[in-house]
């Protein structure tokens, strides 16, 4: 049973929401970031990049304190305001080839700990500690954890009915994405949604593993400090965006490696022949079309690599995953990439047109070889999570990517 809770969000003033909402900080180039901070005083980026005000790079505890200060300024200037009623927030995203809607809500730390909320990626404890300390200073969640659940007809009917009402926000951003948000505060609708989610056995983290793990760590630390702990305090929950699994999109991460680990092209192909049936596709752009089938770009030519089933045995959900197969048959034993997260010889790319970008990078000499895969499916994510396994790093690039600053959960 999944516990979800409405909350009083801190939200942008209606006339400023289009200026406040920002993409994730990491998605901006340096030039974009500087332009946005220079010419948009309402951008949420001013809160999470507070050193700009002082023309100074800040980090660590100094940055955390300044983030809190900028946040308080936005509240004092009524750029951000607090809702008076506990609500769920229905958020819809629409662009040319994609549309989805989901629910901002508070999800339970206890559900994470009892495995009602399941993960498919490992987290790094050092990063958990850093973000937990960040939460302790700033006292808010601004970027929700993206979670998915099995499609539920009743939930869909309730949310569809809400979309026929006048939204609280409706605006289009410069990237031609339209954003709509509805506040759901009617007690009977809130209760119906809670009842429906209470009947759902599992929520699956799609994106935000470190945010959720850090929120749990922060909750445990806060509980130890609070002698009057009841379990109802805000720190016992963290903000999530719940979306039915049919409405998420998953793209692949391609892999590019700096060198051939001392091998010649011919030596590499001979080693690959042990595990793959290899076909030279020439210089025509080539992408794989099915599971256990890879595209390789090397020395100006594309190759298809078909896994030889007799040399690879499926033993569990992880062994069936293409990112794991590529790692265990090529990246680790042949190219010498043992640490997929930290080895500087390997880089990752994502997006619909990334095969072209990968080819360009290799042609320019920045990398020696590249591999393209088909996207991982929701079913594979769930199978990995249900088995208590974890995927190799950079196995999935998941949309939607949510705007920061639309709804903030105070801790």
Short mmCIF file of C-alpha atoms in Angstrom, two decimals:
data_model
loop_
_atom_site.label_atom_id
_atom_site.label_comp_id
_atom_site.label_asym_id
_atom_site.label_seq_id
_atom_site.Cartn_x
_atom_site.Cartn_y
_atom_site.Cartn_z
CA UNK A 1 0.00 0.00 0.00
CA UNK A 2 1.43 3.33 -1.10
CA UNK A 3 0.96 6.32 1.19
CA UNK A 4 0.55 9.69 -0.51
CA UNK A 5 -0.13 12.95 1.24
CA UNK A 6 -1.35 16.37 0.07
CA UNK A 7 0.67 19.38 1.18
CA UNK A 8 0.65 23.17 1.16
CA UNK A 9 3.00 23.94 -1.69
CA UNK A 10 5.15 27.00 -2.05
CA UNK A 11 4.38 28.12 -5.61
CA UNK A 12 5.19 31.00 -7.96
CA UNK A 13 2.81 33.94 -8.18
CA UNK A 14 0.51 33.33 -11.11
CA UNK A 15 1.83 36.27 -13.14
CA UNK A 16 5.45 35.16 -12.69
CA UNK A 17 5.28 31.38 -13.02
CA UNK A 18 6.61 31.30 -16.60
CA UNK A 19 9.66 33.26 -15.45
CA UNK A 20 10.25 31.29 -12.23
CA UNK A 21 10.05 27.73 -13.57
CA UNK A 22 13.41 26.46 -14.76
CA UNK A 23 14.89 23.34 -16.24
CA UNK A 24 17.19 21.27 -14.09
CA UNK A 25 20.41 23.16 -13.38
CA UNK A 26 22.56 20.52 -15.13
CA UNK A 27 20.68 20.96 -18.42
CA UNK A 28 21.92 24.51 -19.01
CA UNK A 29 25.12 25.29 -20.86
CA UNK A 30 27.35 27.91 -19.24
CA UNK A 31 26.19 30.53 -21.75
CA UNK A 32 22.50 29.70 -21.23
CA UNK A 33 22.89 29.79 -17.47
CA UNK A 34 24.63 33.17 -17.51
CA UNK A 35 21.99 34.66 -19.84
CA UNK A 36 19.10 33.36 -17.74
CA UNK A 37 20.62 34.66 -14.51
CA UNK A 38 21.52 38.01 -16.09
CA UNK A 39 18.17 38.81 -17.68
CA UNK A 40 15.55 36.96 -15.64
CA UNK A 41 15.45 38.11 -11.99
CA UNK A 42 12.57 35.71 -11.21
CA UNK A 43 14.24 32.50 -12.37
CA UNK A 44 14.40 29.73 -9.79
CA UNK A 45 18.01 29.38 -10.90
CA UNK A 46 18.82 32.38 -8.70
CA UNK A 47 17.88 30.29 -5.68
CA UNK A 48 19.92 27.23 -6.56
CA UNK A 49 22.84 29.27 -7.96
CA UNK A 50 23.02 31.97 -5.25
CA UNK A 51 26.62 32.98 -5.82
CA UNK A 52 25.64 34.84 -8.99
CA UNK A 53 24.35 37.73 -6.90
CA UNK A 54 27.86 38.25 -5.52
CA UNK A 55 29.72 37.32 -8.71
CA UNK A 56 31.33 34.51 -6.73
CA UNK A 57 31.51 30.74 -6.99
CA UNK A 58 30.19 29.27 -3.75
CA UNK A 59 30.06 25.67 -2.60
CA UNK A 60 29.45 23.51 0.44
CA UNK A 61 27.76 24.94 3.50
CA UNK A 62 28.21 28.50 2.26
CA UNK A 63 26.17 27.69 -0.84
CA UNK A 64 23.49 25.90 1.18
CA UNK A 65 23.06 28.94 3.43
CA UNK A 66 22.83 31.30 0.48
CA UNK A 67 20.27 29.03 -1.22
CA UNK A 68 18.13 29.38 1.89
CA UNK A 69 18.62 33.17 1.86
CA UNK A 70 17.62 33.53 -1.81
CA UNK A 71 14.57 31.33 -1.14
CA UNK A 72 13.50 33.58 1.73
CA UNK A 73 13.94 36.63 -0.51
CA UNK A 74 11.63 35.13 -3.14
CA UNK A 75 9.04 34.59 -0.40
CA UNK A 76 9.47 38.09 1.02
CA UNK A 77 9.06 39.63 -2.44
CA UNK A 78 5.97 37.48 -3.16
CA UNK A 79 7.60 35.83 -6.14
CA UNK A 80 6.81 32.61 -4.26
CA UNK A 81 3.76 32.19 -2.05
CA UNK A 82 2.42 29.45 0.22
CA UNK A 83 -0.91 27.78 -0.44
CA UNK A 84 -3.53 27.93 2.30
CA UNK A 85 -4.96 24.43 1.70
CA UNK A 86 -3.33 21.02 1.60
CA UNK A 87 -3.49 19.91 -2.03
CA UNK A 88 -2.32 17.48 -4.63
CA UNK A 89 -1.02 19.18 -7.78
CA UNK A 90 -1.82 17.77 -11.18
CA UNK A 91 0.88 18.79 -13.64
CA UNK A 92 0.56 18.24 -17.40
CA UNK A 93 3.36 18.58 -19.96
CA UNK A 94 2.71 18.81 -23.70
CA UNK A 95 5.11 19.08 -26.63
CA UNK A 96 5.08 18.08 -30.29
CA UNK A 97 5.52 14.34 -29.88
CA UNK A 98 4.82 13.78 -26.21
CA UNK A 99 2.16 14.49 -23.61
CA UNK A 100 1.83 13.28 -20.04
CA UNK A 101 0.34 14.20 -16.69
CA UNK A 102 1.11 13.22 -13.13
CA UNK A 103 0.61 14.17 -9.52
CA UNK A 104 2.84 16.20 -7.21
CA UNK A 105 2.41 14.78 -3.71
CA UNK A 106 4.34 13.90 -0.57
CA UNK A 107 5.45 10.26 -0.40
CA UNK A 108 6.45 8.38 2.70
CA UNK A 109 9.98 7.71 3.95
CA UNK A 110 8.61 4.58 5.59
CA UNK A 111 7.41 3.32 2.19
CA UNK A 112 10.96 3.69 0.88
CA UNK A 113 12.34 1.79 3.84
CA UNK A 114 9.79 -1.04 3.65
CA UNK A 115 10.28 -1.43 -0.12
CA UNK A 116 6.85 -0.20 -1.18
CA UNK A 117 8.90 2.38 -3.07
CA UNK A 118 11.45 0.40 -5.09
CA UNK A 119 14.69 1.50 -6.72
CA UNK A 120 16.72 0.15 -9.63
CA UNK A 121 19.95 2.15 -9.20
CA UNK A 122 22.66 2.23 -6.56
CA UNK A 123 23.36 5.48 -4.75
CA UNK A 124 26.65 6.88 -3.51
CA UNK A 125 26.64 7.44 0.25
CA UNK A 126 28.87 10.52 -0.01
CA UNK A 127 26.30 12.20 -2.28
CA UNK A 128 23.49 11.17 0.07
CA UNK A 129 25.26 12.89 2.96
CA UNK A 130 25.85 16.07 0.97
CA UNK A 131 22.23 16.36 -0.11
CA UNK A 132 20.96 15.45 3.36
CA UNK A 133 23.01 18.33 4.77
CA UNK A 134 21.63 20.53 2.01
CA UNK A 135 18.06 19.67 3.03
CA UNK A 136 18.83 20.38 6.68
CA UNK A 137 19.94 23.91 5.76
CA UNK A 138 17.53 24.94 3.00
CA UNK A 139 14.46 23.20 4.50
CA UNK A 140 12.68 22.48 1.21
CA UNK A 141 12.31 20.02 -1.68
CA UNK A 142 12.16 21.76 -5.05
CA UNK A 143 12.83 18.87 -7.42
CA UNK A 144 10.46 15.91 -7.01
CA UNK A 145 11.41 12.27 -7.30
CA UNK A 146 9.86 10.87 -10.48
CA UNK A 147 7.96 7.66 -9.71
CA UNK A 148 5.80 5.44 -11.83
CA UNK A 149 2.99 3.02 -11.07
CA UNK A 150 0.89 0.48 -12.94
CA UNK A 151 -1.90 2.22 -14.86
CA UNK A 152 -5.06 2.53 -12.79
CA UNK A 153 -8.35 3.32 -14.55
CA UNK A 154 -9.95 5.00 -11.53
CA UNK A 155 -6.97 7.28 -10.93
CA UNK A 156 -6.91 8.15 -14.64
CA UNK A 157 -10.63 9.01 -14.58
CA UNK A 158 -10.21 11.27 -11.55
CA UNK A 159 -7.24 13.10 -13.04
CA UNK A 160 -8.83 13.36 -16.49
CA UNK A 161 -11.85 15.03 -14.93
CA UNK A 162 -9.56 17.58 -13.27
CA UNK A 163 -7.96 18.50 -16.60
CA UNK A 164 -11.34 19.75 -17.83
CA UNK A 165 -11.30 22.45 -15.17
CA UNK A 166 -9.55 25.80 -15.58
CA UNK A 167 -5.89 25.28 -14.63
CA UNK A 168 -4.10 27.36 -12.03
CA UNK A 169 -1.16 27.69 -14.43
CA UNK A 170 -1.04 27.41 -18.19
CA UNK A 171 2.03 28.66 -20.04
CA UNK A 172 4.49 27.73 -22.78
CA UNK A 173 8.25 27.93 -22.33
CA UNK A 174 10.91 28.88 -24.88
CA UNK A 175 11.50 25.24 -25.77
CA UNK A 176 7.89 25.06 -27.01
CA UNK A 177 6.68 22.91 -24.11
CA UNK A 178 3.27 23.75 -22.66
CA UNK A 179 2.82 23.41 -18.90
CA UNK A 180 -0.49 23.21 -17.04
CA UNK A 181 -1.09 22.78 -13.32
CA UNK A 182 -4.26 22.19 -11.31
CA UNK A 183 -4.60 22.36 -7.53
CA UNK A 184 -6.67 19.48 -6.12
CA UNK A 185 -7.80 20.43 -2.63
CA UNK A 186 -11.40 19.15 -2.49
CA UNK A 187 -11.44 16.68 0.41
CA UNK A 188 -13.51 14.02 -1.34
CA UNK A 189 -11.21 13.95 -4.39
CA UNK A 190 -8.10 13.95 -2.20
CA UNK A 191 -9.52 11.02 -0.21
CA UNK A 192 -10.44 9.06 -3.35
CA UNK A 193 -6.92 9.48 -4.73
CA UNK A 194 -5.38 8.39 -1.43
CA UNK A 195 -7.62 5.32 -1.34
CA UNK A 196 -6.65 4.35 -4.87
CA UNK A 197 -2.95 4.73 -4.23
CA UNK A 198 -3.35 2.90 -0.94
CA UNK A 199 -4.38 -0.12 -3.02
CA UNK A 200 -1.24 0.08 -5.18
CA UNK A 201 1.41 -2.36 -4.00
CA UNK A 202 4.50 -0.67 -5.41
CA UNK A 203 5.79 2.68 -6.64
CA UNK A 204 8.92 2.51 -8.80
CA UNK A 205 11.53 5.25 -8.79
CA UNK A 206 12.17 6.27 -12.38
CA UNK A 207 14.44 9.25 -11.71
CA UNK A 208 15.73 10.72 -8.47
CA UNK A 209 17.39 7.85 -6.61
CA UNK A 210 19.83 10.13 -4.77
CA UNK A 211 17.08 12.63 -3.89
CA UNK A 212 14.95 9.91 -2.33
CA UNK A 213 17.83 8.21 -0.48
CA UNK A 214 19.01 11.58 0.85
CA UNK A 215 15.50 12.43 2.01
CA UNK A 216 15.41 9.19 3.97
CA UNK A 217 18.78 9.96 5.55
CA UNK A 218 17.59 13.48 6.42
CA UNK A 219 14.42 12.05 8.00
CA UNK A 220 16.42 9.62 10.15
CA UNK A 221 18.74 12.40 11.31
CA UNK A 222 15.80 14.71 12.05
CA UNK A 223 13.99 12.02 14.01
CA UNK A 224 17.01 11.49 16.28
CA UNK A 225 17.14 15.21 17.01
CA UNK A 226 13.41 15.51 17.73
CA UNK A 227 12.49 14.17 21.17
CA UNK A 228 8.80 14.71 20.40
CA UNK A 229 8.88 12.86 17.07
CA UNK A 230 5.39 11.67 16.04
CA UNK A 231 5.89 10.42 12.48
CA UNK A 232 3.70 13.18 11.08
CA UNK A 233 6.42 15.81 10.72
CA UNK A 234 7.13 17.05 7.16
CA UNK A 235 10.57 15.43 7.19
CA UNK A 236 8.87 12.01 7.22
CA UNK A 237 7.87 12.63 3.62
CA UNK A 238 9.48 13.86 0.43
CA UNK A 239 8.02 15.40 -2.71
CA UNK A 240 7.37 13.08 -5.64
CA UNK A 241 5.74 13.25 -9.04
CA UNK A 242 3.67 10.13 -9.70
CA UNK A 243 2.99 9.18 -13.29
CA UNK A 244 1.36 6.06 -14.82
CA UNK A 245 3.91 3.85 -16.52
CA UNK A 246 2.21 4.18 -19.92
CA UNK A 247 3.05 7.89 -19.94
CA UNK A 248 6.81 7.81 -19.40
CA UNK A 249 9.31 7.72 -22.24
CA UNK A 250 12.63 5.92 -21.96
CA UNK A 251 15.61 6.64 -24.17
CA UNK A 252 18.94 4.85 -24.31
CA UNK A 253 22.36 6.12 -23.31
CA UNK A 254 25.00 5.39 -25.95
CA UNK A 255 28.54 4.59 -24.86
CA UNK A 256 31.72 6.16 -26.31
CA UNK A 257 35.23 5.02 -25.35
CA UNK A 258 38.43 7.03 -25.75
CA UNK A 259 40.66 4.18 -27.02
CA UNK A 260 40.73 0.48 -27.93
CA UNK A 261 42.69 -0.54 -24.82
CA UNK A 262 45.88 -1.15 -26.84
CA UNK A 263 44.19 -3.30 -29.50
CA UNK A 264 44.21 -2.78 -33.25
CA UNK A 265 40.91 -2.65 -35.08
CA UNK A 266 41.47 -6.18 -36.42
CA UNK A 267 42.36 -7.57 -32.99
CA UNK A 268 39.25 -6.00 -31.50
CA UNK A 269 36.97 -7.51 -34.16
CA UNK A 270 38.45 -10.96 -33.60
CA UNK A 271 37.80 -10.70 -29.85
CA UNK A 272 34.24 -9.54 -30.50
CA UNK A 273 33.64 -12.51 -32.78
CA UNK A 274 33.64 -14.83 -29.77
CA UNK A 275 30.38 -13.36 -28.43
CA UNK A 276 28.80 -11.68 -31.45
CA UNK A 277 27.87 -12.27 -35.04
CA UNK A 278 29.32 -9.22 -36.76
CA UNK A 279 28.12 -7.50 -39.93
CA UNK A 280 29.83 -4.49 -41.49
CA UNK A 281 27.17 -1.90 -42.42
CA UNK A 282 29.61 0.60 -43.96
CA UNK A 283 29.20 4.33 -43.49
CA UNK A 284 25.39 4.31 -43.50
CA UNK A 285 23.91 5.45 -40.17
CA UNK A 286 22.84 2.30 -38.37
CA UNK A 287 20.87 1.76 -35.17
CA UNK A 288 19.92 -1.51 -33.45
CA UNK A 289 16.27 -2.54 -33.66
CA UNK A 290 15.81 -5.23 -31.01
CA UNK A 291 17.06 -6.52 -27.67
CA UNK A 292 20.53 -8.07 -27.43
CA UNK A 293 21.50 -6.38 -30.68
CA UNK A 294 24.04 -3.55 -30.71
CA UNK A 295 25.35 -0.98 -33.15
CA UNK A 296 29.07 -0.21 -33.09
CA UNK A 297 30.83 2.68 -34.83
CA UNK A 298 34.55 2.25 -35.42
CA UNK A 299 37.02 3.79 -37.90
CA UNK A 300 34.36 5.42 -40.06
CA UNK A 301 32.10 2.35 -40.31
CA UNK A 302 29.03 0.99 -38.56
CA UNK A 303 28.78 -2.64 -37.47
CA UNK A 304 25.86 -4.66 -36.19
CA UNK A 305 26.63 -6.99 -33.29
CA UNK A 306 24.20 -9.88 -32.70
CA UNK A 307 24.68 -11.65 -29.39
CA UNK A 308 25.57 -15.34 -29.70
CA UNK A 309 23.04 -16.96 -27.36
CA UNK A 310 25.15 -20.07 -26.79
CA UNK A 311 27.87 -18.04 -25.06
CA UNK A 312 25.63 -15.88 -22.87
CA UNK A 313 23.18 -17.37 -20.39
CA UNK A 314 20.24 -15.51 -18.90
CA UNK A 315 20.21 -16.18 -15.16
CA UNK A 316 18.20 -13.23 -13.80
CA UNK A 317 16.66 -9.91 -14.81
CA UNK A 318 20.03 -8.16 -14.77
CA UNK A 319 21.64 -10.69 -17.11
CA UNK A 320 18.95 -9.92 -19.72
CA UNK A 321 19.67 -6.19 -19.67
CA UNK A 322 21.51 -4.89 -22.74
CA UNK A 323 23.60 -2.42 -20.75
CA UNK A 324 24.79 -5.30 -18.55
CA UNK A 325 25.48 -7.55 -21.54
CA UNK A 326 27.52 -4.81 -23.24
CA UNK A 327 29.47 -4.24 -20.03
CA UNK A 328 30.24 -7.89 -19.37
CA UNK A 329 31.05 -8.91 -22.96
CA UNK A 330 32.87 -5.83 -24.32
CA UNK A 331 33.45 -2.87 -22.04
CA UNK A 332 35.02 -4.72 -19.13
CA UNK A 333 36.81 -7.76 -20.63
CA UNK A 334 37.94 -6.23 -23.94
CA UNK A 335 38.14 -2.46 -23.49
CA UNK A 336 39.17 -2.57 -19.83
CA UNK A 337 36.36 -0.37 -18.47
CA UNK A 338 35.77 -1.72 -14.96
CA UNK A 339 34.21 1.31 -13.26
CA UNK A 340 31.36 2.54 -15.46
CA UNK A 341 30.65 5.49 -13.19
CA UNK A 342 34.12 6.93 -12.72
CA UNK A 343 36.40 5.74 -15.53
CA UNK A 344 37.24 8.82 -17.60
CA UNK A 345 37.77 6.75 -20.74
CA UNK A 346 34.02 6.19 -21.14
CA UNK A 347 31.38 8.84 -21.86
CA UNK A 348 27.63 8.66 -22.37
CA UNK A 349 25.19 10.36 -24.71
CA UNK A 350 21.41 10.35 -24.90
CA UNK A 351 18.65 11.61 -27.13
CA UNK A 352 16.87 10.78 -30.34
CA UNK A 353 19.69 12.00 -32.54
CA UNK A 354 22.59 10.85 -30.41
CA UNK A 355 23.85 8.26 -32.91
CA UNK A 356 24.68 11.17 -35.22
CA UNK A 357 26.39 13.03 -32.37
CA UNK A 358 28.29 9.87 -31.45
CA UNK A 359 29.50 9.45 -35.05
CA UNK A 360 30.63 13.10 -35.18
CA UNK A 361 32.54 12.80 -31.90
CA UNK A 362 34.39 9.70 -33.13
CA UNK A 363 35.06 11.17 -36.59
CA UNK A 364 36.59 14.23 -34.91
CA UNK A 365 38.95 12.00 -32.94
CA UNK A 366 37.49 12.67 -29.50
CA UNK A 367 36.67 8.97 -29.08
CA UNK A 368 37.79 5.76 -30.77
CA UNK A 369 34.64 3.66 -30.64
CA UNK A 370 30.94 3.97 -29.84
CA UNK A 371 28.04 1.63 -29.08
CA UNK A 372 24.31 2.18 -29.51
CA UNK A 373 21.56 0.16 -27.82
CA UNK A 374 17.78 -0.03 -27.91
CA UNK A 375 16.01 1.65 -24.97
CA UNK A 376 15.29 -0.29 -21.81
CA UNK A 377 11.58 -0.87 -21.13
CA UNK A 378 9.44 -0.14 -18.08
CA UNK A 379 8.98 -3.89 -17.63
CA UNK A 380 12.75 -4.33 -17.39
CA UNK A 381 13.02 -1.53 -14.82
CA UNK A 382 10.30 -3.17 -12.72
CA UNK A 383 11.88 -6.62 -13.02
CA UNK A 384 15.22 -5.26 -11.82
CA UNK A 385 13.59 -3.40 -8.91
CA UNK A 386 11.38 -6.35 -7.92
CA UNK A 387 14.42 -8.63 -7.80
CA UNK A 388 16.34 -6.16 -5.62
CA UNK A 389 18.98 -5.71 -8.33
CA UNK A 390 20.54 -2.55 -9.73
CA UNK A 391 21.22 -1.49 -13.30
CA UNK A 392 24.61 -0.36 -14.60
CA UNK A 393 25.01 3.44 -14.51
CA UNK A 394 23.46 5.41 -17.37
CA UNK A 395 21.05 2.67 -18.42
CA UNK A 396 18.04 4.94 -18.92
CA UNK A 397 17.25 8.51 -19.85
CA UNK A 398 13.66 9.06 -18.76
CA UNK A 399 11.14 11.73 -19.68
CA UNK A 400 9.32 13.77 -18.56
CA UNK A 401 11.96 16.09 -17.20
CA UNK A 402 10.17 18.32 -14.72
CA UNK A 403 10.51 22.07 -14.20
CA UNK A 404 12.03 23.19 -10.91
CA UNK A 405 10.18 25.73 -8.81
CA UNK A 406 6.60 24.92 -9.84
CA UNK A 407 5.78 23.30 -6.52
CA UNK A 408 8.03 23.32 -3.45
CA UNK A 409 7.63 21.11 -0.40
CA UNK A 410 8.76 22.66 2.88
CA UNK A 411 10.46 20.37 5.37
#
